[in-house]
Short mmCIF file of C-alpha atoms and ligand atoms in Angstrom, two decimals:
data_model
loop_
_atom_site.label_atom_id
_atom_site.label_comp_id
_atom_site.label_asym_id
_atom_site.label_seq_id
_atom_site.Cartn_x
_atom_site.Cartn_y
_atom_site.Cartn_z
CA MET A 272 153.83 159.78 164.79
CA SER A 273 157.13 161.06 166.25
CA SER A 274 159.76 158.53 167.19
CA ASP A 275 160.21 157.77 170.89
CA PHE A 276 162.35 160.04 173.01
CA PRO A 277 165.39 157.98 174.04
CA LEU A 278 165.88 159.15 177.65
CA SER A 279 163.91 158.50 180.83
CA HIS A 280 162.88 161.47 182.98
CA GLU A 281 165.71 160.68 185.43
CA GLN A 282 168.32 160.49 182.65
CA LEU A 283 167.15 163.79 181.16
CA CYS A 284 167.25 165.51 184.59
CA GLU A 285 170.86 164.34 184.96
CA LEU A 286 171.72 165.59 181.47
CA VAL A 287 170.33 169.10 182.01
CA LYS A 288 172.43 169.41 185.17
CA LYS A 289 175.52 169.00 182.98
CA PHE A 290 174.24 170.89 179.93
CA PRO A 291 171.77 173.65 180.88
CA THR A 292 168.76 174.08 178.59
CA PRO A 293 168.04 174.98 175.87
CA PHE A 294 169.95 172.55 173.65
CA TYR A 295 169.43 170.13 170.80
CA LEU A 296 169.84 166.42 171.50
CA TYR A 297 170.59 163.95 168.67
CA ASP A 298 170.51 160.16 168.89
CA GLU A 299 173.45 158.69 166.93
CA ASN A 300 172.21 155.12 167.14
CA ALA A 301 168.78 156.00 165.78
CA ILE A 302 170.30 158.06 162.95
CA ARG A 303 172.54 155.14 161.96
CA GLU A 304 169.73 152.59 162.09
CA ASN A 305 167.47 154.84 160.09
CA MET A 306 170.16 155.34 157.43
CA ARG A 307 170.63 151.56 157.22
CA TYR A 308 166.92 151.14 156.61
CA PHE A 309 167.11 153.72 153.78
CA THR A 310 170.16 152.01 152.23
CA LYS A 311 168.61 148.55 152.50
CA ALA A 312 165.42 149.70 150.76
CA PHE A 313 167.42 151.06 147.80
CA SER A 314 169.93 148.21 147.65
CA ILE A 315 167.69 146.73 144.92
CA PHE A 316 169.36 149.17 142.51
CA PRO A 317 172.83 148.50 141.07
CA ARG A 318 174.03 151.96 142.12
CA PHE A 319 172.47 153.92 144.98
CA ARG A 320 173.72 156.85 147.03
CA GLU A 321 172.16 159.23 149.53
CA HIS A 322 173.74 162.69 149.49
CA PHE A 323 172.70 164.09 152.87
CA ALA A 324 171.45 167.68 152.50
CA VAL A 325 173.94 169.51 154.72
CA LYS A 326 171.60 172.46 155.21
CA ALA A 327 169.30 170.26 157.30
CA LEU A 328 171.91 169.63 160.02
CA PRO A 329 175.24 171.29 159.25
CA ASN A 330 177.42 169.66 161.87
CA PRO A 331 180.61 167.79 160.86
CA TYR A 332 180.10 165.11 163.55
CA ILE A 333 176.74 164.22 162.02
CA LEU A 334 178.22 164.27 158.51
CA LYS A 335 180.99 161.92 159.65
CA ILE A 336 178.47 159.47 161.10
CA LEU A 337 176.52 159.53 157.85
CA ALA A 338 179.72 159.14 155.81
CA GLU A 339 180.41 155.95 157.77
CA GLU A 340 176.97 154.79 156.68
CA GLY A 341 177.94 155.35 153.03
CA CYS A 342 176.41 158.79 152.47
CA GLY A 343 177.74 161.66 150.45
CA THR A 344 176.50 165.21 150.88
CA ASP A 345 174.44 167.76 149.02
CA CYS A 346 175.72 171.32 149.44
CA SER A 347 174.55 174.73 148.35
CA SER A 348 177.25 177.08 149.62
CA LEU A 349 180.98 177.31 150.20
CA PRO A 350 180.76 176.72 153.97
CA GLU A 351 178.72 173.58 153.32
CA LEU A 352 181.36 172.35 150.85
CA ILE A 353 184.03 172.99 153.49
CA LEU A 354 181.98 171.11 156.12
CA SER A 355 181.82 168.09 153.81
CA ASP A 356 185.60 168.21 153.39
CA ALA A 357 186.03 168.42 157.16
CA ALA A 358 183.95 165.27 157.56
CA GLY A 359 186.10 163.47 154.97
CA ILE A 360 183.43 163.47 152.25
CA GLU A 361 185.19 164.18 148.99
CA GLY A 362 185.06 164.29 145.19
CA GLU A 363 181.91 163.02 143.52
CA LYS A 364 180.42 162.13 146.89
CA VAL A 365 179.68 165.85 147.13
CA MET A 366 176.85 167.22 145.03
CA PHE A 367 176.86 170.99 144.65
CA THR A 368 173.20 171.87 144.12
CA SER A 369 173.29 175.62 144.38
CA ASN A 370 171.39 178.46 142.79
CA GLU A 371 172.43 182.05 142.08
CA THR A 372 175.96 180.72 142.66
CA PRO A 373 179.01 183.01 142.97
CA ALA A 374 181.96 182.16 140.69
CA ALA A 375 184.32 181.42 143.61
CA GLU A 376 182.01 178.65 144.85
CA PHE A 377 181.99 176.93 141.44
CA GLN A 378 185.79 177.16 141.44
CA TYR A 379 186.04 175.47 144.83
CA ALA A 380 183.64 172.69 143.83
CA TYR A 381 185.48 172.10 140.54
CA GLU A 382 188.91 172.05 142.18
CA HIS A 383 187.66 169.49 144.71
CA GLY A 384 186.13 167.26 142.06
CA ASN A 385 182.60 167.81 143.38
CA ILE A 386 179.61 167.40 141.09
CA CYS A 387 178.35 170.75 139.81
CA ASN A 388 174.57 170.62 139.48
CA LEU A 389 173.60 173.66 137.39
CA ASP A 390 170.36 175.51 138.05
CA ASP A 391 170.08 177.30 134.70
CA ILE A 392 171.19 177.15 131.07
CA THR A 393 173.02 180.48 131.40
CA HIS A 394 175.22 178.89 134.08
CA ILE A 395 177.05 176.94 131.38
CA PRO A 396 179.02 179.97 130.08
CA PHE A 397 179.13 181.35 133.64
CA LEU A 398 180.75 178.14 134.89
CA LYS A 399 183.27 178.12 132.02
CA GLU A 400 184.15 181.74 132.75
CA SER A 401 184.42 181.02 136.50
CA LEU A 402 186.87 178.21 135.76
CA GLY A 403 189.05 180.35 133.49
CA GLY A 404 187.95 178.53 130.33
CA LYS A 405 187.99 174.97 131.73
CA PHE A 406 184.87 172.81 131.96
CA PRO A 407 184.09 169.77 134.12
CA GLU A 408 183.96 166.31 132.56
CA LEU A 409 180.89 165.45 134.69
CA ILE A 410 177.96 167.86 134.73
CA CYS A 411 174.46 167.68 136.17
CA PHE A 412 171.35 169.81 135.61
CA ARG A 413 168.36 170.52 137.79
CA TYR A 414 165.10 169.89 135.96
CA ASN A 415 161.95 171.87 136.73
CA PRO A 416 159.03 169.92 135.25
CA GLY A 417 156.71 172.93 135.69
CA PRO A 418 153.03 172.11 135.16
CA LEU A 419 153.96 168.47 134.27
CA LYS A 420 154.27 167.80 137.99
CA LYS A 421 151.19 168.36 140.11
CA GLY A 422 151.43 169.18 143.79
CA GLY A 423 153.59 171.49 145.87
CA ASN A 424 152.93 172.97 149.29
CA ALA A 425 153.56 176.01 151.49
CA ILE A 426 157.24 175.14 151.91
CA ILE A 427 158.28 174.67 148.26
CA GLY A 428 155.37 176.01 146.18
CA LYS A 429 154.22 174.73 142.78
CA PRO A 430 157.00 173.71 140.35
CA GLU A 431 155.92 176.26 137.72
CA GLU A 432 156.17 179.04 140.29
CA ALA A 433 159.50 177.85 141.70
CA LYS A 434 162.71 179.69 140.81
CA TYR A 435 164.70 176.47 140.41
CA GLY A 436 165.90 174.46 137.47
CA LEU A 437 165.65 174.33 133.68
CA THR A 438 162.66 173.64 131.47
CA ARG A 439 162.49 170.44 129.45
CA GLU A 440 163.40 172.19 126.16
CA GLN A 441 166.32 173.99 127.81
CA LEU A 442 167.66 170.69 129.13
CA PHE A 443 168.00 169.19 125.65
CA GLU A 444 170.01 172.20 124.54
CA ALA A 445 172.03 172.37 127.78
CA TYR A 446 173.45 168.84 127.61
CA GLN A 447 174.44 169.31 123.97
CA LYS A 448 176.16 172.59 124.80
CA CYS A 449 178.12 170.92 127.60
CA ARG A 450 179.12 168.04 125.33
CA ALA A 451 180.45 170.58 122.84
CA LEU A 452 182.48 172.11 125.70
CA GLY A 453 184.06 168.74 126.51
CA ALA A 454 181.71 167.23 129.10
CA LYS A 455 181.53 163.44 128.79
CA ARG A 456 179.49 162.33 131.80
CA PHE A 457 176.01 163.54 132.68
CA GLY A 458 173.61 163.52 135.63
CA LEU A 459 170.01 164.68 135.94
CA HIS A 460 168.47 166.13 139.09
CA THR A 461 165.03 167.24 140.16
CA MET A 462 163.50 168.32 143.46
CA VAL A 463 159.83 169.16 143.38
CA ALA A 464 158.56 168.21 146.82
CA SER A 465 159.06 169.24 150.40
CA ASN A 466 157.92 167.24 153.39
CA GLU A 467 155.80 165.00 151.18
CA LEU A 468 154.34 161.90 152.83
CA ASN A 469 152.63 160.28 149.83
CA PRO A 470 154.94 157.53 148.48
CA GLU A 471 153.26 157.66 145.04
CA PHE A 472 154.59 161.19 144.63
CA PHE A 473 158.20 159.95 144.49
CA ILE A 474 157.43 157.09 142.12
CA ASP A 475 155.69 159.57 139.85
CA THR A 476 158.72 161.91 139.99
CA ALA A 477 161.03 159.02 139.02
CA LYS A 478 158.80 158.30 136.04
CA ILE A 479 159.10 161.88 134.76
CA VAL A 480 162.88 161.80 135.19
CA PHE A 481 163.29 158.33 133.63
CA GLU A 482 161.28 159.40 130.59
CA LEU A 483 163.66 162.31 130.16
CA CYS A 484 166.71 159.99 130.40
CA VAL A 485 165.22 157.79 127.67
CA THR A 486 164.47 160.75 125.39
CA LEU A 487 167.95 162.23 125.93
CA LYS A 488 169.49 158.90 124.90
CA LYS A 489 167.25 158.27 121.89
CA GLU A 490 167.00 161.76 120.44
CA TYR A 491 170.31 163.33 121.45
CA ASP A 492 172.64 160.40 122.24
CA ILE A 493 173.21 161.82 125.74
CA ARG A 494 173.63 159.03 128.26
CA ILE A 495 172.63 160.03 131.79
CA GLU A 496 174.69 158.04 134.33
CA PHE A 497 172.73 159.00 137.45
CA VAL A 498 169.46 160.59 138.43
CA ASP A 499 169.21 162.54 141.67
CA LEU A 500 165.63 162.41 142.89
CA GLY A 501 166.18 165.30 145.30
CA GLY A 502 164.97 165.56 148.88
CA GLY A 503 161.44 166.21 149.97
CA VAL A 504 160.66 162.91 151.69
CA GLY A 505 158.51 163.98 154.63
CA ILE A 506 158.36 162.85 158.23
CA PRO A 507 155.29 162.33 160.41
CA TYR A 508 155.34 165.49 162.51
CA LYS A 509 151.71 164.99 163.55
CA PRO A 510 150.46 162.13 165.74
CA ASP A 511 148.09 160.81 163.05
CA GLN A 512 150.72 160.75 160.26
CA LYS A 513 152.77 157.75 159.12
CA LYS A 514 156.39 157.36 157.97
CA VAL A 515 156.97 157.12 154.21
CA ASP A 516 157.41 153.41 153.38
CA LEU A 517 160.77 153.51 151.59
CA ASP A 518 160.60 149.83 150.63
CA TYR A 519 157.40 150.60 148.76
CA VAL A 520 158.95 153.67 147.09
CA ALA A 521 162.08 151.73 146.09
CA LYS A 522 160.06 148.84 144.64
CA GLY A 523 157.80 151.23 142.74
CA ILE A 524 160.81 152.99 141.23
CA ARG A 525 162.49 149.63 140.49
CA ALA A 526 159.46 148.54 138.43
CA LEU A 527 159.79 151.70 136.31
CA TYR A 528 163.55 151.13 136.07
CA ASP A 529 162.91 147.66 134.64
CA SER A 530 160.28 148.85 132.16
CA MET A 531 161.95 152.11 131.05
CA ILE A 532 165.66 152.28 131.89
CA VAL A 533 166.74 148.70 131.18
CA PRO A 534 165.14 148.46 127.68
CA ALA A 535 166.71 151.83 126.74
CA GLY A 536 170.17 150.41 127.47
CA LEU A 537 170.69 152.81 130.38
CA ASP A 538 171.32 150.16 133.03
CA PRO A 539 173.23 150.66 135.35
CA LEU A 540 171.77 154.07 136.15
CA GLY A 541 172.71 155.56 139.54
CA ILE A 542 169.76 156.37 141.80
CA TYR A 543 170.73 159.21 144.12
CA TRP A 544 168.77 161.07 146.76
CA GLU A 545 169.63 164.23 148.62
CA CYS A 546 167.35 163.93 151.61
CA GLY A 547 167.91 165.79 154.85
CA ARG A 548 164.68 165.74 156.85
CA PRO A 549 163.91 161.98 156.86
CA ILE A 550 167.53 161.12 157.77
CA THR A 551 167.95 163.13 160.98
CA GLY A 552 164.63 164.94 161.56
CA PRO A 553 162.91 162.43 163.87
CA TYR A 554 166.10 161.79 165.88
CA GLY A 555 166.69 165.33 167.13
CA TRP A 556 164.86 167.11 169.96
CA LEU A 557 164.94 170.67 171.26
CA ILE A 558 165.17 170.45 175.05
CA THR A 559 163.91 173.52 176.86
CA THR A 560 162.70 174.49 180.34
CA ALA A 561 159.43 176.17 181.30
CA ILE A 562 160.48 179.41 182.99
CA HIS A 563 157.22 181.37 183.06
CA GLU A 564 153.51 180.85 182.97
CA LYS A 565 150.91 183.54 182.47
CA HIS A 566 147.17 183.58 182.26
CA ILE A 567 145.48 186.32 180.28
CA TYR A 568 142.95 185.68 177.49
CA ARG A 569 144.84 182.43 176.93
CA ASP A 570 147.15 180.35 179.11
CA TYR A 571 150.82 180.66 178.19
CA ILE A 572 153.92 178.68 179.07
CA GLY A 573 157.14 180.63 178.44
CA VAL A 574 160.21 178.48 177.76
CA ASP A 575 163.93 179.28 177.62
CA ALA A 576 164.22 178.42 173.90
CA CYS A 577 162.70 180.69 171.28
CA MET A 578 162.04 180.91 167.56
CA ALA A 579 165.71 181.85 167.04
CA ASP A 580 166.52 178.24 168.02
CA LEU A 581 163.71 176.64 165.97
CA MET A 582 161.88 178.79 163.45
CA ARG A 583 159.70 176.21 161.68
CA PRO A 584 156.54 176.77 163.77
CA GLY A 585 156.81 180.56 163.48
CA MET A 586 157.83 180.59 159.82
CA TYR A 587 155.55 177.92 158.32
CA GLY A 588 153.04 177.37 161.10
CA ALA A 589 154.65 173.92 161.28
CA TYR A 590 153.46 171.41 163.85
CA HIS A 591 155.98 169.90 166.28
CA GLU A 592 154.94 167.41 168.92
CA VAL A 593 155.53 168.77 172.44
CA THR A 594 155.85 166.58 175.54
CA VAL A 595 156.70 167.30 179.16
CA SER A 596 159.42 165.09 180.65
CA GLY A 597 158.02 162.85 183.39
CA LYS A 598 154.43 163.74 182.47
CA GLU A 599 154.12 161.54 179.38
CA ASN A 600 151.16 159.69 180.84
CA ALA A 601 149.54 162.58 182.71
CA PRO A 602 146.11 163.68 181.46
CA LYS A 603 146.22 166.48 178.86
CA ASP A 604 143.72 168.60 180.75
CA GLN A 605 145.21 172.04 180.02
CA VAL A 606 145.31 174.06 176.80
CA TYR A 607 148.45 176.17 176.34
CA ASP A 608 150.34 178.32 173.89
CA VAL A 609 153.99 177.32 174.46
CA VAL A 610 156.01 180.41 173.58
CA GLY A 611 159.54 181.78 173.29
CA SER A 612 160.92 185.19 174.21
CA LEU A 613 161.14 186.85 170.79
CA CYS A 614 159.26 190.13 170.32
CA GLU A 615 157.21 188.49 167.57
CA ASN A 616 153.83 186.98 168.26
CA CYS A 617 154.55 184.08 165.91
CA ASP A 618 157.19 182.85 168.38
CA LYS A 619 155.02 179.93 169.50
CA PHE A 620 156.16 176.31 169.57
CA ALA A 621 152.58 175.17 170.09
CA VAL A 622 149.29 176.99 169.78
CA GLN A 623 146.19 176.06 171.78
CA ARG A 624 147.70 172.63 172.45
CA PRO A 625 146.19 170.19 174.96
CA LEU A 626 149.02 169.36 177.39
CA PRO A 627 149.41 168.17 180.96
CA LYS A 628 149.63 170.86 183.63
CA ILE A 629 153.07 172.46 183.32
CA GLU A 630 154.96 173.89 186.32
CA ARG A 631 157.90 176.26 186.20
CA GLY A 632 161.06 174.14 185.97
CA ASP A 633 159.44 171.36 183.93
CA ILE A 634 161.54 170.15 180.99
CA VAL A 635 159.64 170.57 177.74
CA ILE A 636 160.68 168.41 174.76
CA ILE A 637 160.03 169.64 171.22
CA HIS A 638 160.11 166.66 168.87
CA ASP A 639 161.24 166.08 165.26
CA ALA A 640 163.70 168.97 165.41
CA GLY A 641 166.71 167.08 164.01
CA ALA A 642 166.50 168.65 160.55
CA HIS A 643 166.00 172.31 159.62
CA GLY A 644 166.05 173.01 163.37
CA ARG A 645 169.22 174.53 164.82
CA ALA A 646 170.33 175.04 161.20
CA MET A 647 167.66 177.67 160.53
CA GLY A 648 168.42 179.60 163.71
CA PHE A 649 169.13 183.32 163.70
CA ASN A 650 170.15 186.18 165.99
CA TYR A 651 167.22 188.57 165.69
CA ASN A 652 166.39 190.35 168.96
CA GLY A 653 169.94 189.64 170.16
CA LYS A 654 169.06 186.00 170.77
CA LEU A 655 171.96 183.59 171.15
CA ARG A 656 171.46 180.22 169.52
CA CYS A 657 171.68 177.07 171.60
CA GLY A 658 174.19 174.23 171.33
CA GLU A 659 173.96 170.62 170.16
CA ILE A 660 174.53 167.42 172.15
CA LEU A 661 175.07 164.01 170.57
CA MET A 662 174.05 160.86 172.42
CA ARG A 663 176.62 158.21 171.44
CA PRO A 664 175.74 154.54 170.99
CA ASP A 665 177.47 153.77 174.32
CA GLY A 666 175.08 156.16 176.11
CA THR A 667 177.62 158.94 176.68
CA PHE A 668 177.00 162.53 175.61
CA LYS A 669 179.22 164.78 173.51
CA GLU A 670 178.73 168.49 172.98
CA ILE A 671 179.14 168.80 169.20
CA ARG A 672 178.37 172.51 169.07
CA ARG A 673 178.59 174.90 172.00
CA ARG A 674 175.93 177.51 172.54
CA GLU A 675 176.61 181.02 171.26
CA THR A 676 178.09 183.57 173.63
CA ILE A 677 177.68 187.32 173.80
CA ASP A 678 181.18 187.56 172.29
CA ASP A 679 179.98 185.59 169.26
CA TYR A 680 177.14 188.06 168.84
CA PHE A 681 179.49 191.05 168.96
CA ALA A 682 182.19 189.44 166.79
CA THR A 683 181.05 191.12 163.57
CA LEU A 684 180.53 194.54 165.15
CA ASP A 685 183.22 197.20 165.51
CA MET A 686 182.82 197.87 169.23
CA GLN A 687 186.17 199.67 169.56
CA GLY A 688 185.66 201.95 166.56
CA VAL A 689 182.23 203.15 167.67
CA LYS A 690 183.73 204.78 170.78
CA SER A 691 185.67 207.34 168.71
CA PHE A 692 183.06 207.56 165.93
CA SER A 693 181.37 210.93 165.60
C1 PLP B 980 166.40 171.47 151.04
C2 PLP B 980 166.91 170.65 149.94
C3 PLP B 980 167.11 169.26 150.12
C4 PLP B 980 166.74 168.54 151.38
O1 PLP B 980 165.39 168.58 151.65
P1 PLP B 980 164.77 167.73 152.85
O2 PLP B 980 163.35 168.16 152.89
O3 PLP B 980 165.52 168.10 154.06
O4 PLP B 980 164.97 166.30 152.52
C5 PLP B 980 167.66 168.57 149.08
N1 PLP B 980 168.00 169.17 147.93
C6 PLP B 980 167.83 170.49 147.72
C7 PLP B 980 168.24 171.08 146.42
C8 PLP B 980 167.26 171.26 148.71
O5 PLP B 980 167.08 172.57 148.50
#
C-alpha cells in the first residue's frame, strides 16, 4: 500500500496557488525517517553503506539530505558523478556502476577517488588505457550469476539474458588480472532484481555472492572487502502489496554472514546497497490537475501532466495509485482512464480505474512517483517537463527544480542559423 499523502486538501489547494500544476512533491521528513529505518536494520553488520542510485532521483538537494543520513551514491554517467560532487559526496562514497563506459568517465571517477565497478573483463585493459597506464588500487566487478539465479521480471529480465556483468569464470580471472596490474583492494557487486518484493530473494542473492567471496579467498587468495548487493528492493505500488521487511532481510543475511563469511576469515566484510526506489519512491507524488473529461467508448479524464513527466505506466504498464484531493473518502463509483496529452495511446496514468467522480479543476495525485519519476522524463511531442518541490521538515516548501521553459526546449537547436539555411 502507498504511504499516506502528507497534505490536507486545504494545504494542497494553497500550494498549487503558489506552484501551478503539474509538479513533483517530495517529503523530506519521510525520506529521512525511511533512510533511518534502512540504516537501523543493517546496523547489525560491522560495515554498512547505502549508495543511493542517483538515476532514481537526480536532484542535488535530495542527495544532500541522503548524505546527511550517511548515504553515498551510485552513479552511471558523468553528470551523475558531478551531481554527487555537488552534494558533497566524495571519494569511495561514490560507486561508479556504469556499462559501455566512455574513457573520459573512467578518468573522472579515478581522479575523484570513486570506486570503479567494471561491467566486463575487457574493461580491465580499457580502464588502464583510459588512465594512461595507471590502475586503481581498489576495483570492483559486477557479477552476473546467469542461470544460477532464478527470477527476473519485465523491468530487468532474466540474469542470463541481461547485458550486465561478468560470468563466474571470468570473475576469477578478472581479479587476478587486476592484482597483477597493482590492485590491492577488491569489491564484488551484483544486481539481479528490479522492484522485487519477496525478502527471500535478497537473502538468496547474498548467499550466491558470499559463496563467491569464500571461493575467491580460498582458491585465489583474493580478499573481497565489500559486497554491493545492488538495488532492486521493490515498493508496494498496489494497494494489496506490502513493504519489504528490511529487518527480516538484514537478519537473514546476517545468519549467512555468520555461517559463511566469519569462518572464512572475511569479517569485517562491508555490506553495501545501491537502492533508489525504496529510498525515495513512496515519498514523492506527481501533482496534476484534471483539465478535460470526455466520454466516448470509455470515460476519460485528461490531466495537465503527461507521460513525459512520468513514463512508468506507459513504458512498463506500471501501476501507480491515483487519488483525488478532497475526495479520498468519496465512493469510487466511476471507471476512468486518466490520460496525458501525448500523441501516444499508452499515455495513461490509470486504465479502467474505479475512482470518485472527477470534475474539471480537481487535483489528481499520482502516488509512489519519488523514484524513476521525473528522472525518466523526456521531451517527445515538444512536452516540457515539470518541476520539483521539496516539503521541508518545518512545513515550508522549496522549489528544487524549476519546470522547463520553451527556451530550454530550443536551447540545443540552431534557431538563428535555420533562417539563412537553404
Ligand atoms: C537502477 C539501478 C539501481 C537502483 O535500482 P532501484 O530499483 O531504484 O533500487 C542500482 N544499481 C544499478 C546498477 C542500477 O542499474
